[in-house]
XYZ file of C-alpha atoms in Angstrom:
204
model
C -13.728 -42.941 -37.456
C -14.695 -39.441 -36.439
C -15.895 -38.182 -33.252
C -19.314 -35.847 -33.399
C -20.272 -33.155 -31.479
C -23.491 -31.106 -30.279
C -23.357 -28.084 -28.855
C -27.632 -27.529 -27.428
C -28.903 -24.889 -25.274
C -29.542 -21.082 -24.762
C -28.423 -17.272 -24.511
C -29.658 -16.282 -20.490
C -28.814 -12.764 -21.321
C -26.742 -9.820 -20.449
C -26.367 -7.659 -17.279
C -24.553 -4.619 -15.540
C -23.903 -2.601 -18.698
C -24.216 0.953 -19.633
C -27.801 0.319 -21.744
C -31.127 -1.517 -20.738
C -31.671 -2.289 -24.339
C -29.561 -5.008 -25.583
C -29.029 -7.189 -28.070
C -26.143 -10.190 -29.128
C -24.545 -11.653 -32.107
C -23.248 -14.503 -31.473
C -20.801 -17.910 -32.709
C -18.939 -20.113 -33.062
C -14.958 -20.283 -33.947
C -13.842 -23.496 -34.512
C -9.776 -24.655 -35.624
C -8.941 -21.473 -34.608
C -10.197 -19.605 -37.010
C -7.552 -21.310 -39.821
C -8.727 -21.570 -43.155
C -6.009 -24.279 -44.028
C -7.079 -26.770 -40.987
C -10.523 -28.364 -40.937
C -10.785 -30.822 -38.518
C -13.462 -29.797 -36.877
C -16.716 -29.895 -40.468
C -20.501 -28.525 -39.237
C -22.904 -30.652 -39.766
C -26.210 -29.640 -39.183
C -27.791 -26.399 -37.128
C -26.506 -22.198 -37.278
C -22.305 -21.760 -36.283
C -23.833 -17.765 -36.248
C -27.233 -15.882 -35.082
C -28.216 -12.849 -33.230
C -31.222 -12.453 -30.416
C -33.728 -9.724 -30.259
C -33.672 -6.990 -28.434
C -34.994 -7.428 -25.073
C -35.423 -3.676 -22.622
C -34.440 -4.384 -19.040
C -36.313 -2.767 -16.058
C -34.609 -2.042 -13.107
C -31.177 -2.881 -14.113
C -32.303 -5.698 -14.238
C -30.851 -8.268 -16.685
C -31.516 -8.162 -20.523
C -33.292 -11.701 -21.700
C -32.403 -13.524 -24.326
C -33.251 -16.602 -23.991
C -31.883 -17.287 -27.605
C -32.065 -21.790 -28.659
C -28.287 -22.739 -29.795
C -28.704 -26.330 -31.991
C -24.638 -27.084 -33.858
C -23.767 -30.295 -34.581
C -20.062 -30.963 -35.204
C -18.443 -33.864 -36.825
C -13.806 -33.562 -35.766
C -11.192 -36.170 -36.254
C -9.272 -33.816 -33.083
C -8.688 -32.162 -30.129
C -7.113 -28.962 -31.481
C -9.621 -26.019 -32.479
C -11.836 -27.421 -29.573
C -14.869 -24.958 -30.220
C -14.749 -20.923 -28.904
C -18.063 -19.097 -28.007
C -17.463 -15.184 -29.432
C -20.405 -12.716 -28.368
C -20.626 -9.047 -29.135
C -23.476 -7.310 -27.767
C -24.628 -4.293 -28.770
C -27.479 -1.763 -27.480
C -29.947 0.356 -29.124
C -31.089 3.795 -28.122
C -34.634 5.621 -28.460
C -33.920 6.823 -31.394
C -33.557 3.404 -33.066
C -29.173 3.599 -33.066
C -27.361 1.085 -32.458
C -24.188 1.277 -30.511
C -21.263 -1.525 -29.085
C -21.432 -2.568 -25.499
C -19.170 -5.338 -25.481
C -17.209 -8.505 -27.477
C -16.690 -11.433 -24.936
C -15.884 -14.995 -26.415
C -14.644 -18.486 -23.831
C -13.716 -22.361 -24.361
C -17.201 -24.393 -24.399
C -15.954 -26.714 -21.862
C -15.262 -30.421 -22.469
C -14.989 -31.684 -19.190
C -17.993 -33.590 -17.895
C -20.861 -31.699 -16.178
C -22.962 -28.270 -16.373
C -21.369 -24.386 -16.050
C -23.233 -21.799 -14.953
C -20.210 -19.254 -17.070
C -20.313 -15.586 -17.434
C -18.051 -13.923 -20.198
C -17.030 -10.668 -18.826
C -17.301 -8.029 -21.758
C -15.221 -5.631 -22.613
C -14.562 -2.553 -25.664
C -12.030 -0.656 -27.088
C -11.241 2.597 -25.309
C -11.353 6.017 -26.424
C -8.268 7.240 -27.245
C -8.516 10.755 -28.578
C -10.156 13.603 -27.657
C -13.097 13.320 -30.393
C -13.294 9.494 -29.833
C -14.330 10.157 -26.070
C -17.380 13.000 -27.028
C -19.153 10.795 -29.645
C -18.904 7.864 -27.016
C -20.101 10.111 -23.990
C -23.106 11.875 -26.083
C -23.913 9.768 -28.901
C -22.438 6.276 -27.247
C -20.635 5.604 -30.398
C -17.675 3.825 -28.720
C -14.671 2.361 -31.132
C -14.984 -0.615 -32.716
C -12.585 -4.078 -33.838
C -11.209 -4.009 -38.013
C -11.640 -7.384 -37.279
C -13.904 -9.382 -35.488
C -10.963 -12.389 -35.323
C -9.563 -10.212 -32.029
C -12.703 -11.153 -29.523
C -10.759 -15.112 -29.435
C -7.746 -14.529 -30.695
C -5.845 -13.084 -27.767
C -1.816 -13.245 -29.801
C -2.815 -10.041 -31.277
C -4.868 -8.020 -28.594
C -2.275 -6.957 -26.515
C -1.715 -3.717 -28.439
C -5.247 -2.991 -27.644
C -6.786 -0.191 -24.314
C -9.913 -1.888 -23.609
C -12.075 -0.985 -20.686
C -15.011 -3.333 -18.644
C -18.080 -4.127 -19.041
C -21.442 -6.699 -18.685
C -21.397 -9.646 -18.967
C -22.790 -12.123 -20.929
C -24.716 -15.283 -19.342
C -24.530 -18.899 -20.410
C -24.426 -21.650 -19.192
C -22.801 -24.816 -20.068
C -22.290 -28.784 -19.497
C -20.232 -30.991 -21.710
C -19.669 -34.971 -21.403
C -16.070 -36.552 -22.764
C -15.322 -36.191 -25.893
C -13.094 -40.287 -26.956
C -11.497 -39.889 -30.093
C -10.086 -44.500 -29.272
C -13.149 -45.613 -27.750
C -16.285 -45.974 -29.967
C -18.096 -46.700 -27.546
C -21.367 -43.684 -27.737
C -21.197 -40.979 -24.644
C -25.148 -40.391 -24.215
C -26.334 -36.186 -22.700
C -25.666 -35.576 -19.548
C -28.910 -34.823 -17.923
C -29.016 -31.633 -16.369
C -29.703 -30.982 -12.048
C -33.686 -30.703 -11.238
C -35.336 -27.665 -11.808
C -31.632 -26.501 -13.812
C -32.850 -25.687 -17.577
C -29.741 -26.243 -19.166
C -28.587 -23.356 -22.126
C -26.194 -24.403 -23.541
C -25.207 -28.163 -23.923
C -22.916 -31.202 -25.014
C -22.711 -34.446 -26.683
C -20.341 -36.719 -28.106
C -19.631 -39.822 -29.897
C -18.344 -41.660 -32.572
C -19.047 -41.559 -35.924
C -18.223 -43.964 -38.690
C -17.095 -41.868 -41.703
C-alpha cells in the first residue's frame, strides 16, 4: 500500500521587487533531490513550469495566478515536497535578469495557509559585477539551482534580500497507517486556494 498526495492550486504573484515586469520559474523537489532514493513518484501533472510575464503598475503585485496540479504517491514522509521558485525580470529591451531565488516546504498540517516566500540573490562581489548589476540589471546567478533549497551548501554565499512570492497553501495530514481515505479540505468562504494538498491511501 502507498499513500497519495495531490497538490492543487495556483501561484498568486510577486511583490516588492526592483522591477515591475516579472515572471516566475517553479518546481517541486522531492526526496531532497536525491537520485539514489525514490520514495516519491509523480503520477500525474507537471513538477515544474513557468508563469507568464506580468507588468504591475504603481508598485502593485505582479499577478500570475498560475495553476498547479500535481499528483504523487509515496511510501515515506522523508523527502516531503519543497516548492522552489526563481523570479525573473524583463526590461524594455526584452532582456531577462534574475530578481530572486526562494523556496518553502509544502505544509503537511491541516488547514489553509497564506505563505510568503522571501527571495534572495547572490550579491555582486567585484567592481565589474557591481557595474553590470547597476547599469544592466545583470546580477550573479547560481551555477546549480540545487542551492536554492539545499541549505547545507549555502553558507558560503554572500546574498542580498529581494521581494516575495506569495502562494496560499492548504494540506490535510498524511496517514500511512490507516487505510481510510482523506478528503481534500475545503477553503474558507471567499478565499480561493492557490496551493492545496490532499492525501489518501493507494493499493499497490
